[in-house]
């Protein structure tokens, strides 16, 4: 499903290994998703968006979003004909949300629960 541009879940232990240089001491990845070449990490401290750029993907931009910066978020479940679930996250100071699309196989309620756990602190 990654060919269609939709995120799917990846192993959190593998994500912690792959992105160890980005994580603070003791920081743990609670969920990780792959979107073609990009990665979304939900840690116990922040949301990390890994954006591979260019044809080769050697240039990478890392966005670190502290959960306290998230003003609100929305999830849209997959439907009968629309097989994708969507996540929208609004960051303080930005009127445009970050939008990510997930395959029907991803439990969007789990994604929502992770955000609720950390944003509502």
Short mmCIF file of the C-alpha atoms (twelve columns), coordinates in Angstrom:
data_MODEL
# 
_entry.id   MODEL 
# 
loop_
_atom_site.group_PDB 
_atom_site.id 
_atom_site.type_symbol 
_atom_site.label_atom_id 
_atom_site.label_alt_id 
_atom_site.label_comp_id 
_atom_site.label_asym_id 
_atom_site.label_seq_id 
_atom_site.Cartn_x 
_atom_site.Cartn_y 
_atom_site.Cartn_z 
_atom_site.pdbx_PDB_model_num 
ATOM 1   C CA . UNK A 1   0.000   0.000  0.000  1 
ATOM 2   C CA . UNK A 2   2.986   2.330  0.305  1 
ATOM 3   C CA . UNK A 3   2.889   2.691  -3.477 1 
ATOM 4   C CA . UNK A 4   -0.426  4.497  -3.130 1 
ATOM 5   C CA . UNK A 5   1.061   7.032  -0.703 1 
ATOM 6   C CA . UNK A 6   -0.643  5.662  2.385  1 
ATOM 7   C CA . UNK A 7   1.069   5.128  5.700  1 
ATOM 8   C CA . UNK A 8   1.317   1.709  7.277  1 
ATOM 9   C CA . UNK A 9   2.637   0.730  10.687 1 
ATOM 10  C CA . UNK A 10  6.222   -0.418 11.217 1 
ATOM 11  C CA . UNK A 11  7.903   -2.165 14.134 1 
ATOM 12  C CA . UNK A 12  8.655   0.295  16.962 1 
ATOM 13  C CA . UNK A 13  11.861  -1.505 18.009 1 
ATOM 14  C CA . UNK A 14  13.172  -1.251 14.459 1 
ATOM 15  C CA . UNK A 15  12.156  2.424  14.295 1 
ATOM 16  C CA . UNK A 16  14.041  3.094  17.550 1 
ATOM 17  C CA . UNK A 17  17.131  1.477  16.019 1 
ATOM 18  C CA . UNK A 18  16.810  3.279  12.679 1 
ATOM 19  C CA . UNK A 19  16.276  6.704  14.271 1 
ATOM 20  C CA . UNK A 20  18.350  6.332  17.461 1 
ATOM 21  C CA . UNK A 21  20.354  9.464  16.602 1 
ATOM 22  C CA . UNK A 22  17.155  11.542 16.734 1 
ATOM 23  C CA . UNK A 23  15.966  10.286 20.096 1 
ATOM 24  C CA . UNK A 24  16.830  11.830 23.423 1 
ATOM 25  C CA . UNK A 25  18.162  9.764  26.282 1 
ATOM 26  C CA . UNK A 26  15.413  7.415  27.458 1 
ATOM 27  C CA . UNK A 27  12.988  8.565  24.733 1 
ATOM 28  C CA . UNK A 28  10.823  5.708  23.480 1 
ATOM 29  C CA . UNK A 29  8.928   5.232  20.235 1 
ATOM 30  C CA . UNK A 30  5.322   4.218  20.950 1 
ATOM 31  C CA . UNK A 31  4.190   3.950  17.324 1 
ATOM 32  C CA . UNK A 32  5.810   4.343  13.904 1 
ATOM 33  C CA . UNK A 33  4.392   4.587  10.398 1 
ATOM 34  C CA . UNK A 34  6.010   4.561  6.962  1 
ATOM 35  C CA . UNK A 35  4.639   6.704  4.124  1 
ATOM 36  C CA . UNK A 36  6.515   5.722  0.947  1 
ATOM 37  C CA . UNK A 37  9.920   7.195  1.984  1 
ATOM 38  C CA . UNK A 38  8.792   9.380  4.880  1 
ATOM 39  C CA . UNK A 39  8.326   8.210  8.459  1 
ATOM 40  C CA . UNK A 40  6.064   9.346  11.304 1 
ATOM 41  C CA . UNK A 41  7.215   8.570  14.859 1 
ATOM 42  C CA . UNK A 42  5.097   9.004  17.987 1 
ATOM 43  C CA . UNK A 43  7.470   9.039  20.946 1 
ATOM 44  C CA . UNK A 44  6.714   9.546  24.617 1 
ATOM 45  C CA . UNK A 45  7.935   13.165 24.238 1 
ATOM 46  C CA . UNK A 46  7.069   14.385 20.745 1 
ATOM 47  C CA . UNK A 47  5.918   13.723 17.230 1 
ATOM 48  C CA . UNK A 48  8.776   13.307 14.743 1 
ATOM 49  C CA . UNK A 49  8.177   13.667 11.000 1 
ATOM 50  C CA . UNK A 50  10.993  12.391 8.796  1 
ATOM 51  C CA . UNK A 51  10.752  13.913 5.313  1 
ATOM 52  C CA . UNK A 52  13.087  12.430 2.692  1 
ATOM 53  C CA . UNK A 53  13.613  14.847 -0.176 1 
ATOM 54  C CA . UNK A 54  14.852  14.709 -3.732 1 
ATOM 55  C CA . UNK A 55  15.082  11.835 -6.135 1 
ATOM 56  C CA . UNK A 56  17.626  9.880  -4.107 1 
ATOM 57  C CA . UNK A 57  16.167  10.680 -0.689 1 
ATOM 58  C CA . UNK A 58  19.636  11.436 0.686  1 
ATOM 59  C CA . UNK A 59  18.536  14.884 1.827  1 
ATOM 60  C CA . UNK A 60  16.325  14.484 4.881  1 
ATOM 61  C CA . UNK A 61  14.375  17.048 6.889  1 
ATOM 62  C CA . UNK A 62  13.396  16.171 10.454 1 
ATOM 63  C CA . UNK A 63  10.442  17.919 12.085 1 
ATOM 64  C CA . UNK A 64  10.157  17.645 15.838 1 
ATOM 65  C CA . UNK A 65  6.761   18.669 17.195 1 
ATOM 66  C CA . UNK A 66  6.408   18.747 20.988 1 
ATOM 67  C CA . UNK A 67  2.973   17.470 21.958 1 
ATOM 68  C CA . UNK A 68  2.332   20.709 23.884 1 
ATOM 69  C CA . UNK A 69  2.428   22.564 20.510 1 
ATOM 70  C CA . UNK A 70  -0.518  20.586 19.159 1 
ATOM 71  C CA . UNK A 71  -3.653  22.699 19.554 1 
ATOM 72  C CA . UNK A 72  -6.056  20.082 18.221 1 
ATOM 73  C CA . UNK A 73  -6.250  17.102 15.899 1 
ATOM 74  C CA . UNK A 74  -8.826  15.206 13.885 1 
ATOM 75  C CA . UNK A 75  -9.083  11.676 12.549 1 
ATOM 76  C CA . UNK A 76  -11.284 10.543 9.705  1 
ATOM 77  C CA . UNK A 77  -11.992 6.840  9.464  1 
ATOM 78  C CA . UNK A 78  -11.872 4.829  6.265  1 
ATOM 79  C CA . UNK A 79  -15.199 4.287  4.557  1 
ATOM 80  C CA . UNK A 80  -16.662 1.653  2.288  1 
ATOM 81  C CA . UNK A 81  -15.393 3.223  -0.923 1 
ATOM 82  C CA . UNK A 82  -12.759 5.536  0.553  1 
ATOM 83  C CA . UNK A 83  -10.191 3.056  1.863  1 
ATOM 84  C CA . UNK A 84  -7.996  5.663  3.521  1 
ATOM 85  C CA . UNK A 85  -8.085  7.064  7.030  1 
ATOM 86  C CA . UNK A 86  -6.745  10.567 7.613  1 
ATOM 87  C CA . UNK A 87  -5.025  12.368 10.453 1 
ATOM 88  C CA . UNK A 88  -4.913  16.158 10.710 1 
ATOM 89  C CA . UNK A 89  -2.815  17.909 13.347 1 
ATOM 90  C CA . UNK A 90  -2.909  21.661 14.020 1 
ATOM 91  C CA . UNK A 91  0.213   23.233 15.497 1 
ATOM 92  C CA . UNK A 92  0.032   26.503 17.448 1 
ATOM 93  C CA . UNK A 93  0.895   29.454 15.222 1 
ATOM 94  C CA . UNK A 94  -0.013  27.672 11.982 1 
ATOM 95  C CA . UNK A 95  -3.502  27.823 10.431 1 
ATOM 96  C CA . UNK A 96  -2.802  24.871 8.119  1 
ATOM 97  C CA . UNK A 97  -2.818  21.370 9.612  1 
ATOM 98  C CA . UNK A 98  -0.274  18.647 9.023  1 
ATOM 99  C CA . UNK A 99  -2.154  15.985 7.074  1 
ATOM 100 C CA . UNK A 100 -1.249  12.309 6.821  1 
ATOM 101 C CA . UNK A 101 -3.108  9.472  5.093  1 
ATOM 102 C CA . UNK A 102 -3.194  5.921  6.446  1 
ATOM 103 C CA . UNK A 103 -4.266  2.644  4.856  1 
ATOM 104 C CA . UNK A 104 -7.414  0.943  6.014  1 
ATOM 105 C CA . UNK A 105 -5.190  -1.638 7.738  1 
ATOM 106 C CA . UNK A 106 -3.927  0.986  10.220 1 
ATOM 107 C CA . UNK A 107 -6.084  1.371  13.313 1 
ATOM 108 C CA . UNK A 108 -6.729  5.129  13.184 1 
ATOM 109 C CA . UNK A 109 -8.322  4.873  16.622 1 
ATOM 110 C CA . UNK A 110 -4.951  3.688  17.960 1 
ATOM 111 C CA . UNK A 111 -3.294  6.756  16.395 1 
ATOM 112 C CA . UNK A 112 -5.962  8.962  17.984 1 
ATOM 113 C CA . UNK A 113 -5.449  7.274  21.356 1 
ATOM 114 C CA . UNK A 114 -1.682  7.879  21.221 1 
ATOM 115 C CA . UNK A 115 -2.243  11.560 20.510 1 
ATOM 116 C CA . UNK A 116 -4.856  11.821 23.223 1 
ATOM 117 C CA . UNK A 117 -2.504  10.221 25.745 1 
ATOM 118 C CA . UNK A 118 0.289   12.709 25.079 1 
ATOM 119 C CA . UNK A 119 -1.540  15.896 24.041 1 
ATOM 120 C CA . UNK A 120 -3.963  15.823 26.980 1 
ATOM 121 C CA . UNK A 121 -1.147  15.829 29.582 1 
# 
